[in-house]
XYZ file of C-alpha atoms in Angstrom:
686
model
C -28.085 -24.475 2.457
C -24.367 -24.860 1.644
C -23.532 -27.287 -1.157
C -20.796 -28.944 0.973
C -20.983 -29.420 4.709
C -17.877 -27.741 6.131
C -15.926 -29.922 8.568
C -15.486 -27.196 11.159
C -19.275 -26.864 11.321
C -19.733 -30.554 12.088
C -21.525 -30.926 15.402
C -19.214 -33.807 16.405
C -16.112 -31.692 15.935
C -17.617 -28.863 17.939
C -18.365 -31.345 20.731
C -14.807 -32.708 20.388
C -13.310 -29.249 20.823
C -15.340 -28.617 23.935
C -14.688 -32.071 25.446
C -10.961 -31.808 24.797
C -10.829 -28.334 26.262
C -12.705 -29.384 29.395
C -10.744 -32.635 29.734
C -7.382 -30.924 29.294
C -8.262 -28.216 31.777
C -9.532 -30.818 34.238
C -6.395 -32.976 33.713
C -4.163 -29.987 34.245
C -5.994 -29.073 37.428
C -5.845 -32.622 38.849
C -2.212 -33.071 37.807
C -1.287 -29.754 39.375
C -2.869 -30.811 42.663
C -1.022 -34.135 42.520
C 2.304 -32.417 41.770
C 1.841 -29.943 44.610
C 0.975 -32.719 47.031
C 4.015 -34.702 45.827
C 6.257 -31.671 46.346
C 5.025 -31.371 49.906
C 5.649 -35.055 50.451
C 9.192 -34.776 49.026
C 9.934 -31.827 51.299
C 8.733 -33.806 54.297
C 10.883 -36.803 53.342
C 13.975 -34.594 52.869
C 13.483 -33.042 56.315
C 12.906 -36.455 57.863
C 16.101 -37.752 56.224
C 18.056 -34.775 57.544
C 16.737 -35.289 61.073
C 17.661 -39.017 60.979
C 21.132 -38.268 59.639
C 21.862 -35.696 62.352
C 20.536 -38.011 65.066
C 22.711 -40.828 63.766
C 26.032 -38.896 63.861
C 25.324 -36.560 66.765
C 26.950 -38.765 69.500
C 30.000 -39.548 67.409
C 30.492 -35.888 66.514
C 30.058 -34.916 70.191
C 32.647 -37.499 71.293
C 35.066 -36.292 68.613
C 34.840 -32.628 69.624
C 34.894 -33.501 73.388
C 38.028 -35.551 73.042
C 39.462 -33.353 70.281
C 39.794 -36.430 68.106
C 40.373 -35.216 64.528
C 40.443 -38.783 63.201
C 37.003 -39.550 64.601
C 35.730 -36.203 63.381
C 36.994 -36.890 59.867
C 35.352 -40.338 59.931
C 32.043 -38.727 60.865
C 32.369 -36.154 58.055
C 33.347 -38.823 55.512
C 30.415 -40.961 56.616
C 28.037 -38.078 56.003
C 29.417 -37.562 52.502
C 28.328 -41.088 51.687
C 24.870 -39.498 51.358
C 24.410 -37.939 47.872
C 22.316 -35.112 49.231
C 25.025 -33.824 51.664
C 26.864 -30.857 50.144
C 28.808 -29.698 53.223
C 29.729 -31.346 56.570
C 31.684 -29.573 59.296
C 32.534 -30.177 63.005
C 33.825 -27.119 64.819
C 34.733 -25.931 68.354
C 32.623 -23.288 70.087
C 35.225 -20.681 69.230
C 34.708 -21.410 65.513
C 37.900 -23.361 64.856
C 37.159 -26.363 62.650
C 37.992 -29.870 63.795
C 36.955 -31.489 60.504
C 35.350 -30.204 57.273
C 34.370 -31.495 53.821
C 32.437 -29.742 51.010
C 31.435 -30.303 47.392
C 29.705 -28.172 44.781
C 25.902 -28.335 44.419
C 24.782 -30.506 41.528
C 24.381 -28.565 38.274
C 21.207 -29.956 36.623
C 19.129 -28.495 33.733
C 15.880 -27.806 35.601
C 17.529 -26.568 38.825
C 16.222 -22.964 38.442
C 12.697 -24.391 38.564
C 13.216 -26.808 41.435
C 15.152 -24.256 43.487
C 12.059 -22.020 43.369
C 10.032 -24.880 44.892
C 12.477 -26.590 47.309
C 15.231 -24.026 47.687
C 18.924 -24.468 46.763
C 20.447 -25.860 49.985
C 18.955 -26.789 53.347
C 21.363 -25.782 56.168
C 21.407 -27.390 59.672
C 23.519 -26.004 62.605
C 23.402 -28.508 65.496
C 24.903 -27.774 68.979
C 26.883 -30.737 70.414
C 26.236 -31.563 74.134
C 26.915 -34.501 76.389
C 24.071 -36.169 78.187
C 25.697 -35.778 81.608
C 26.377 -32.054 81.073
C 23.544 -30.832 78.871
C 24.183 -27.211 79.665
C 27.668 -27.225 78.173
C 28.141 -26.849 74.389
C 31.356 -28.619 73.280
C 31.044 -27.717 69.596
C 28.839 -27.505 66.538
C 27.860 -29.838 63.707
C 26.968 -28.070 60.376
C 25.357 -30.077 57.565
C 24.157 -28.597 54.207
C 21.776 -30.746 52.174
C 21.586 -30.193 48.374
C 17.904 -30.424 47.157
C 18.798 -31.320 43.559
C 18.723 -35.153 43.865
C 15.247 -35.390 45.386
C 14.013 -32.445 43.234
C 15.037 -34.307 40.056
C 13.112 -37.368 41.191
C 10.069 -35.159 41.961
C 10.314 -33.365 38.589
C 10.380 -36.687 36.732
C 7.234 -37.829 38.532
C 5.542 -34.436 37.850
C 6.215 -34.678 34.127
C 4.853 -38.220 34.052
C 1.775 -37.075 35.966
C 1.077 -34.181 33.552
C 1.704 -36.305 30.476
C -0.565 -39.105 31.651
C -3.321 -36.577 32.480
C -3.164 -35.059 29.004
C -3.141 -38.464 27.333
C -6.179 -39.546 29.348
C -7.970 -36.306 28.369
C -7.182 -36.878 24.679
C -8.359 -40.467 24.823
C -11.561 -39.448 26.620
C -12.308 -36.649 24.088
C -11.703 -38.889 21.077
C -13.817 -41.632 22.603
C -16.693 -39.221 23.265
C -16.369 -37.837 19.724
C -16.579 -41.289 18.178
C -19.556 -42.214 20.353
C -21.372 -38.909 19.720
C -20.698 -39.087 15.996
C -21.927 -42.659 15.836
C -24.989 -42.169 18.030
C -26.141 -38.666 17.004
C -24.189 -36.592 14.478
C -24.111 -39.153 11.653
C -27.817 -40.071 12.008
C -28.683 -36.375 12.081
C -26.671 -35.751 8.911
C -28.459 -38.637 7.184
C -31.802 -37.135 8.247
C -30.751 -33.730 6.866
C -29.778 -35.274 3.509
C -33.131 -37.047 3.447
C -34.938 -33.794 4.298
C -33.175 -31.980 1.434
C -34.730 -34.446 -0.992
C -38.287 -33.499 0.067
C -40.242 -31.771 -2.731
C -41.730 -28.502 -1.328
C -44.658 -28.761 -3.734
C -45.481 -32.322 -2.622
C -43.828 -32.782 0.794
C -45.548 -36.098 1.491
C -44.131 -37.909 -1.556
C -40.762 -38.669 0.070
C -41.017 -38.919 3.836
C -37.953 -39.159 6.086
C -36.590 -42.589 7.015
C -35.703 -43.332 10.639
C -31.979 -44.195 11.135
C -31.445 -47.827 12.092
C -31.347 -48.363 15.830
C -33.061 -45.070 16.622
C -36.686 -46.153 16.192
C -37.605 -45.724 19.867
C -35.387 -42.830 20.960
C -35.596 -39.053 20.479
C -34.370 -39.187 16.877
C -37.121 -41.609 15.980
C -39.713 -39.398 17.658
C -38.338 -36.356 15.820
C -38.459 -38.076 12.428
C -42.029 -39.235 13.070
C -43.079 -35.735 14.136
C -41.404 -34.257 11.027
C -43.175 -36.760 8.779
C -46.495 -35.910 10.413
C -45.766 -32.225 9.809
C -44.918 -32.889 6.146
C -48.180 -34.782 5.711
C -50.106 -31.933 7.388
C -48.381 -29.387 5.148
C -49.271 -31.433 2.080
C -52.921 -31.625 3.179
C -52.946 -27.867 3.861
C -51.453 -27.173 0.437
C -54.091 -29.351 -1.175
C -56.866 -27.517 0.646
C -55.264 -24.183 -0.314
C -55.144 -25.208 -3.977
C -58.778 -26.292 -3.814
C -59.699 -22.957 -2.159
C -57.795 -21.042 -4.828
C -59.630 -22.934 -7.530
C -62.923 -22.151 -5.827
C -62.005 -18.474 -5.435
C -60.940 -18.386 -9.059
C -64.310 -19.787 -10.083
C -66.148 -17.379 -7.790
C -64.069 -14.434 -8.982
C -65.415 -14.925 -12.473
C -69.031 -14.627 -11.369
C -70.843 -12.357 -8.955
C -72.255 -14.477 -6.137
C -75.348 -12.295 -5.674
C -76.563 -11.837 -9.257
C -74.861 -14.721 -11.033
C -73.532 -12.301 -13.648
C -69.878 -12.340 -14.767
C -67.491 -10.296 -12.616
C -65.439 -7.331 -13.774
C -62.345 -9.474 -14.489
C -64.296 -12.067 -16.468
C -66.099 -9.355 -18.415
C -62.807 -7.621 -19.261
C -61.444 -10.837 -20.763
C -64.568 -11.187 -22.889
C -64.454 -7.480 -23.837
C -60.888 -7.821 -25.140
C -61.943 -10.778 -27.263
C -64.988 -8.904 -28.602
C -62.785 -5.896 -29.469
C -60.412 -8.155 -31.427
C -63.379 -9.672 -33.277
C -64.893 -6.234 -33.976
C -61.542 -4.989 -35.237
C -61.298 -7.911 -37.627
C -64.735 -7.227 -39.129
C -64.406 -3.437 -38.781
C -67.526 -3.203 -36.597
C -68.467 -0.845 -33.752
C -69.291 -1.716 -30.142
C -71.317 0.195 -27.545
C -70.310 -0.076 -23.890
C -72.936 1.101 -21.385
C -72.205 1.505 -17.666
C -75.388 1.589 -15.584
C -75.486 3.046 -12.062
C -78.577 2.862 -9.843
C -79.495 6.315 -8.502
C -79.435 6.877 -4.727
C -78.824 3.195 -4.069
C -77.106 3.974 -0.762
C -80.187 5.795 0.466
C -82.324 2.790 -0.457
C -79.977 0.532 1.518
C -80.061 2.837 4.536
C -83.839 3.231 4.534
C -84.975 -0.255 3.551
C -82.084 -2.455 4.643
C -79.390 -4.406 2.859
C -81.668 -7.363 2.110
C -83.916 -5.078 0.130
C -80.845 -3.687 -1.609
C -79.753 -7.208 -2.563
C -83.231 -7.939 -3.886
C -83.057 -4.798 -6.059
C -79.659 -5.795 -7.462
C -80.895 -9.275 -8.334
C -84.020 -7.804 -9.933
C -81.935 -5.378 -12.012
C -79.719 -8.258 -13.180
C -82.790 -10.313 -14.061
C -84.385 -7.444 -15.995
C -81.187 -6.770 -17.934
C -80.975 -10.428 -18.912
C -84.632 -10.539 -19.918
C -84.473 -7.279 -21.897
C -81.214 -7.848 -23.780
C -80.754 -11.036 -25.883
C -77.500 -12.832 -25.096
C -76.506 -13.219 -28.752
C -76.153 -9.422 -29.108
C -75.362 -8.307 -25.566
C -72.974 -9.205 -22.744
C -73.924 -8.220 -19.178
C -71.788 -8.111 -16.020
C -71.779 -6.555 -12.569
C -68.887 -4.158 -11.942
C -69.547 -3.867 -8.211
C -71.885 -2.178 -5.743
C -74.779 -0.666 -7.758
C -73.014 -0.629 -11.142
C -73.627 -2.914 -14.121
C -72.069 -2.947 -17.576
C -73.688 -3.858 -20.887
C -71.799 -4.502 -24.120
C -73.772 -4.208 -27.355
C -71.665 -6.262 -29.733
C -72.756 -4.744 -33.023
C -74.082 -1.206 -33.446
C -74.672 0.747 -36.628
C -74.201 4.150 -34.990
C -74.724 6.088 -31.755
C -78.482 6.317 -32.381
C -78.815 2.566 -32.000
C -76.918 2.751 -28.689
C -79.264 5.552 -27.595
C -82.297 3.385 -28.388
C -80.847 0.605 -26.246
C -80.211 3.097 -23.408
C -83.795 4.424 -23.542
C -85.153 0.878 -23.431
C -83.012 0.162 -20.363
C -84.139 3.307 -18.543
C -87.820 2.496 -19.137
C -87.345 -1.081 -17.974
C -85.384 -0.158 -14.837
C -87.871 2.573 -13.868
C -90.623 -0.005 -13.275
C -91.432 -0.350 -9.536
C -89.830 -3.245 -7.674
C -91.587 -5.124 -4.892
C -89.087 -6.138 -2.206
C -90.743 -7.609 0.876
C -93.025 -4.953 2.343
C -91.459 -2.248 0.188
C -92.545 -1.111 -3.246
C -89.631 0.862 -4.614
C -89.473 3.075 -7.646
C -85.921 3.672 -8.734
C -84.020 5.204 -11.610
C -80.635 4.689 -13.194
C -78.039 6.809 -14.957
C -76.110 5.491 -17.961
C -72.715 6.375 -19.394
C -72.023 5.256 -22.971
C -68.700 4.866 -24.803
C -68.368 3.702 -28.437
C -65.592 1.536 -29.862
C -63.440 2.538 -31.723
C -64.321 6.249 -31.863
C -64.022 6.852 -28.080
C -61.343 4.281 -27.236
C -59.706 1.296 -28.917
C -58.518 -0.582 -25.803
C -60.745 -2.477 -23.381
C -59.513 -0.763 -20.188
C -59.760 2.695 -21.709
C -63.207 2.011 -23.178
C -64.590 0.908 -19.790
C -62.939 3.845 -18.026
C -64.521 6.267 -20.491
C -67.988 4.829 -19.876
C -67.519 4.861 -16.084
C -66.324 8.474 -16.089
C -69.264 9.495 -18.232
C -71.742 7.802 -15.891
C -70.141 9.396 -12.801
C -70.279 12.880 -14.313
C -73.815 12.325 -15.560
C -74.935 11.548 -11.997
C -73.653 14.922 -10.837
C -75.954 16.661 -13.285
C -79.112 14.660 -12.640
C -80.719 11.242 -12.617
C -82.617 8.906 -14.933
C -80.906 9.745 -18.191
C -77.984 8.639 -20.335
C -74.953 10.514 -21.590
C -72.394 9.753 -24.290
C -68.661 10.082 -23.744
C -67.106 13.200 -25.211
C -63.492 14.243 -25.261
C -64.182 17.146 -22.906
C -64.937 14.660 -20.134
C -61.243 13.865 -19.853
C -60.483 17.536 -19.376
C -63.280 17.839 -16.827
C -61.933 14.862 -14.885
C -58.419 16.332 -14.878
C -59.740 19.712 -13.736
C -61.689 18.035 -10.945
C -58.594 16.131 -9.798
C -56.566 19.340 -9.833
C -59.281 21.088 -7.836
C -59.088 18.292 -5.237
C -55.335 18.853 -4.911
C -55.807 22.626 -4.659
C -58.541 22.207 -2.040
C -56.191 20.114 0.078
C -53.839 23.122 0.291
C -56.368 25.954 0.270
C -57.067 25.920 4.006
C -53.388 25.814 4.913
C -52.595 28.579 2.414
C -55.374 30.798 3.853
C -57.181 31.078 0.527
C -60.663 30.940 2.097
C -62.595 33.832 3.552
C -66.151 34.432 4.720
C -68.727 36.952 3.591
C -71.943 37.700 5.433
C -75.393 38.262 3.940
C -77.823 40.155 6.186
C -81.103 38.502 7.232
C -83.985 40.980 7.582
C -87.062 40.739 9.775
C -89.812 41.758 7.320
C -92.112 42.899 10.125
C -89.689 45.118 12.056
C -87.435 45.926 9.090
C -84.413 45.244 11.245
C -81.341 43.119 10.676
C -81.573 40.162 13.043
C -78.683 38.047 11.766
C -76.351 37.084 8.971
C -75.622 33.976 6.971
C -71.913 33.131 6.793
C -70.965 32.170 3.229
C -67.649 30.595 2.190
C -65.563 32.074 -0.632
C -62.414 30.613 -2.222
C -59.948 33.027 -3.774
C -57.779 30.716 -5.884
C -54.252 32.107 -6.450
C -54.451 31.343 -10.202
C -58.151 31.224 -11.080
C -59.474 33.908 -8.760
C -62.841 33.494 -7.049
C -64.267 30.001 -7.596
C -68.055 29.682 -7.120
C -69.097 27.585 -4.095
C -71.337 25.499 -6.376
C -68.131 24.206 -8.016
C -65.823 23.462 -5.100
C -68.280 22.551 -2.307
C -69.464 19.300 -4.026
C -65.830 18.337 -4.645
C -64.888 18.957 -1.007
C -67.873 16.892 0.116
C -66.885 14.051 -2.207
C -63.283 13.826 -0.959
C -64.067 14.568 2.711
C -62.124 17.837 2.988
C -65.409 19.605 3.811
C -65.016 18.368 7.416
C -61.934 20.496 8.071
C -63.242 23.354 5.937
C -66.608 23.323 7.702
C -64.932 23.447 11.117
C -62.852 26.414 9.959
C -66.012 28.195 8.737
C -67.719 27.583 12.094
C -64.753 28.940 14.047
C -64.401 32.007 11.810
C -68.124 32.779 12.029
C -68.156 32.390 15.828
C -65.045 34.544 16.134
C -66.722 37.255 14.026
C -69.939 37.008 16.034
C -67.907 37.384 19.218
C -66.286 40.547 17.855
C -69.627 42.031 16.857
C -71.077 41.195 20.266
C -68.204 42.951 22.019
C -69.078 46.021 19.896
C -72.734 45.828 20.984
C -74.153 44.134 17.872
C -75.768 40.881 19.012
C -76.559 39.180 15.709
C -77.492 35.568 15.042
C -75.015 33.756 12.790
C -76.277 31.131 10.338
C -73.742 28.503 9.233
C -74.288 25.742 6.689
C -73.749 22.196 7.992
C -72.751 19.701 5.299
C -74.147 16.175 5.158
C -70.588 14.871 5.430
C -70.038 16.903 8.607
C -73.303 15.657 10.062
C -72.119 12.065 9.618
C -69.056 12.670 11.825
C -69.377 11.055 15.260
C -67.813 14.066 17.005
C -69.764 16.808 15.200
C -71.992 17.739 18.146
C -69.068 17.947 20.593
C -67.017 19.933 18.060
C -69.794 22.517 17.580
C -70.438 22.925 21.308
C -66.695 23.202 21.995
C -66.399 25.943 19.364
C -69.235 27.926 20.951
C -67.587 27.599 24.335
C -64.201 28.621 22.902
C -65.541 31.948 21.584
C -68.066 32.469 24.434
C -71.029 32.487 22.006
C -74.472 31.682 23.499
C -75.982 28.669 21.750
C -79.119 30.640 20.885
C -77.066 32.968 18.694
C -76.004 30.127 16.328
C -78.222 28.733 13.587
C -77.208 25.601 11.658
C -78.605 25.211 8.142
C -78.988 21.656 6.840
C -80.378 20.533 3.513
C -83.117 17.921 3.278
C -80.730 15.466 1.606
C -78.144 15.760 4.390
C -80.160 13.625 6.791
C -81.448 11.140 4.218
C -78.358 8.890 4.312
C -78.807 7.860 7.949
C -81.888 9.641 9.175
C -81.957 8.141 12.675
C -78.384 9.181 13.444
C -78.764 12.619 11.869
C -82.003 13.401 13.735
C -80.442 12.281 17.043
C -77.496 14.657 16.548
C -79.774 17.548 15.569
C -81.874 16.955 18.694
C -78.722 17.156 20.839
C -77.794 20.436 19.208
C -81.320 21.770 19.624
C -81.398 20.811 23.304
C -78.175 22.795 23.713
C -80.062 25.869 22.435
C -78.894 25.954 18.792
C -81.486 26.779 16.107
C -81.926 24.366 13.197
C -83.010 25.542 9.728
C -83.844 23.430 6.674
C -82.042 25.051 3.742
C -83.308 24.942 0.120
C -86.660 23.597 1.315
C -88.748 22.190 -1.512
C -85.848 21.043 -3.702
C -85.133 17.720 -1.995
C -87.207 14.965 -0.463
C -89.789 17.247 1.122
C -91.898 15.328 3.583
C -93.977 16.270 6.588
C -92.642 13.116 8.236
C -89.113 14.504 8.136
C -90.219 17.868 9.506
C -92.100 16.133 12.292
C -89.043 14.132 13.372
C -86.530 16.930 13.051
C -86.098 19.704 15.680
C -86.577 22.442 13.061
C -87.310 26.109 13.843
C -86.799 27.653 10.389
C -87.687 26.806 6.774
C -85.693 28.514 4.017
C -87.488 28.860 0.693
C -84.988 28.142 -2.068
C -84.188 31.155 -4.252
C -85.325 29.304 -7.393
C -88.917 29.697 -6.176
C -88.400 33.362 -5.273
C -86.737 34.612 -8.458
C -89.899 34.030 -10.560
C -92.302 34.938 -7.775
C -95.377 36.736 -9.183
C -94.184 35.748 -12.692
C -94.392 31.969 -12.658
C -97.636 30.705 -11.137
C -96.164 27.362 -10.130
C -93.259 28.980 -8.250
C -95.667 31.375 -6.569
C -97.888 28.481 -5.426
C -94.887 26.597 -4.070
C -93.697 29.669 -2.135
C -97.186 30.204 -0.726
C -97.443 26.539 0.252
C -94.158 26.660 2.129
C -95.185 29.856 3.952
C -98.532 28.326 4.920
C -96.813 25.107 5.965
C -94.405 27.012 8.174
C -97.235 28.950 9.779
C -99.218 25.758 10.467
C -96.174 24.048 12.008
C -95.228 27.186 13.958
C -91.969 27.476 12.011
C -90.285 30.682 10.891
C -89.990 30.913 7.094
C -86.949 32.598 5.536
C -87.016 33.609 1.867
C -83.705 33.476 -0.031
C -82.862 35.414 -3.158
C -85.173 38.409 -2.684
C -84.149 40.847 -5.412
C -87.087 43.238 -5.969
C -89.304 45.417 -3.900
C -92.348 43.588 -5.303
C -91.008 40.256 -4.012
C -90.285 41.785 -0.606
C -93.745 43.350 -0.387
C -95.512 40.157 -1.464
C -93.614 38.000 1.001
C -94.348 40.454 3.798
C -98.057 40.430 2.998
C -98.123 36.598 2.804
C -96.660 36.339 6.298
C -93.063 35.387 5.532
C -91.085 36.458 8.593
C -87.482 36.734 7.357
C -85.724 37.380 4.057
C -82.299 37.826 2.525
C -81.124 38.692 -0.958
C -79.608 41.292 -3.228
C -82.620 43.586 -2.700
C -81.253 44.206 0.761
C -77.573 43.474 0.269
C -75.178 41.107 -1.426
C -72.866 39.059 0.833
C -70.361 41.452 2.417
C -66.945 41.358 3.980
C -67.036 41.898 7.764
C -66.100 45.595 7.671
C -68.583 46.299 4.861
C -71.230 44.364 6.774
C -70.680 46.524 9.852
C -71.057 49.691 7.742
C -74.210 48.265 6.132
C -75.823 47.568 9.521
C -75.233 51.167 10.603
C -76.802 52.704 7.461
C -79.463 50.091 6.714
C -82.431 51.673 8.443
C -81.757 55.122 7.034
C -81.418 53.735 3.519
C -84.524 51.630 3.944
C -86.581 54.675 4.974
C -85.161 56.660 2.095
C -85.989 53.942 -0.442
C -89.455 53.311 0.992
C -91.000 56.738 1.854
């Protein structure tokens, strides 16, 4: 708001300007009408005067011209000149000869050019002179010229008075309205504004507005009361907001579910503990604990069970670790952090980690569920790994996250190489985001052999990434990264389209092969996945029975009901479903019973030591027998020797793929392989 209230902005002066403008315009309009009407009246009076004058001297002028009496004629003319308005008087015979004449100059007045425009300069009358007894005979003419100046000057004086009085009345009216408006409204409003400026925004109800005297019952009084009510409401709202902020601040320091300190509160304590450790030159151990597969537990058992597990973990940590040596907090979701305040060396931190793993591995009873869970720990040591609180916690969190990628139920210490690994992973994420656009991906196809007929019945489409700087990157490295950041959705759709396009080409050449494509768990979670797959088949005119989708056991564990429903839709459309890497995940007959599965793929880790490792051989046999009992086709991956191929054939395994037959091939090489396969097979197996 301006420090000084400018006069031209005063509401009263703005009203004054408008009132004066309207009043002056109205006065001018009324005065103009009055002046015009007065001019008409003056014109009428001048004409009436002329008519009377002519009527008065007509008989005398007629007698003078009839009797040719110049004396009488001159008397008539002189009598007319007694009138100020007469400028010329003349009595003449019919032949134009004058009997008597008198003339004077028109009056020379200042405003005559104006009045002449309104009334004219001179009014001229030419009257024929007749006798009553001989009306048809004209004896002469009477000419009279009337000068308009005398009456015009009188009219002009009245017009000026009329205009001046109208303007004065308008000025008086405007000033009167200004004074009244300023007294009744503008001044009280200005006092209210000054009072409002004194209100404290932090405590608006401390100084409420006062109602101007005399305005208690009118609109100003109502406005002030409403404003005061608003100020009181604002003050109450601010008080409630401050109380809510205080409550949030208190809640933000402690986790509402477990009662443990929050991340922010723990970080404050960690900074203080680091300062104390620095002063006494001691070491600290920071352990970040993450529950393994907690999301799956939530999905299968419900969020209430998940909350019960989190509270149990918090309780066990508190019971296991004495508070004088340890600080415990919940970082969020399924992650907890433990600070061991004094450690001799890393071995002591390892002992603490082992104790935690044993304690957390004990089964938890949650309602009707008895859950066995594990945890993974990441450990960072102060000051060797980091000397600042934020960096120390980040190191432990990174270590735990990387440890989870390599397995469960163990702990790992921070090492400097983790930073490099994190940076490389981030760079890979950036490169993956551009790889599809830059056409760095391509597909290779590994033949699938029917062990009974020794014929190629299909091919598995496998993704390869040819990085412009690092060359071929193994799928085991970039596929998990693409699944973690969600780019696998676009990549998987590209793989499906490329595989269907290739299958369409082979079909047009007379080679009707089944194409197997891997379906990621992330893809399976997409709401549109079924429609996208069916649309792709329709786009390339591929029969649904010629497409096989391979899913891992873990891909439908996150939301089993949704995943099974989508797989059933795909199966009803005619698409074959295969469980890939069977035996390495959460193998269960219940899952196989619910899923519309036609094929089981034995993971290559059980095939590579077949006939060498008894346990792997038993597992392979069990899967083959299981497939036979469930009327499922079993496919063996990673077949590399003739002995493995012969054994699998004898045991009843229907299909196989692996380097014994062929490595994954580019499309042209695959086509050549199909043409020569049977001849080579006969040659190698006489």
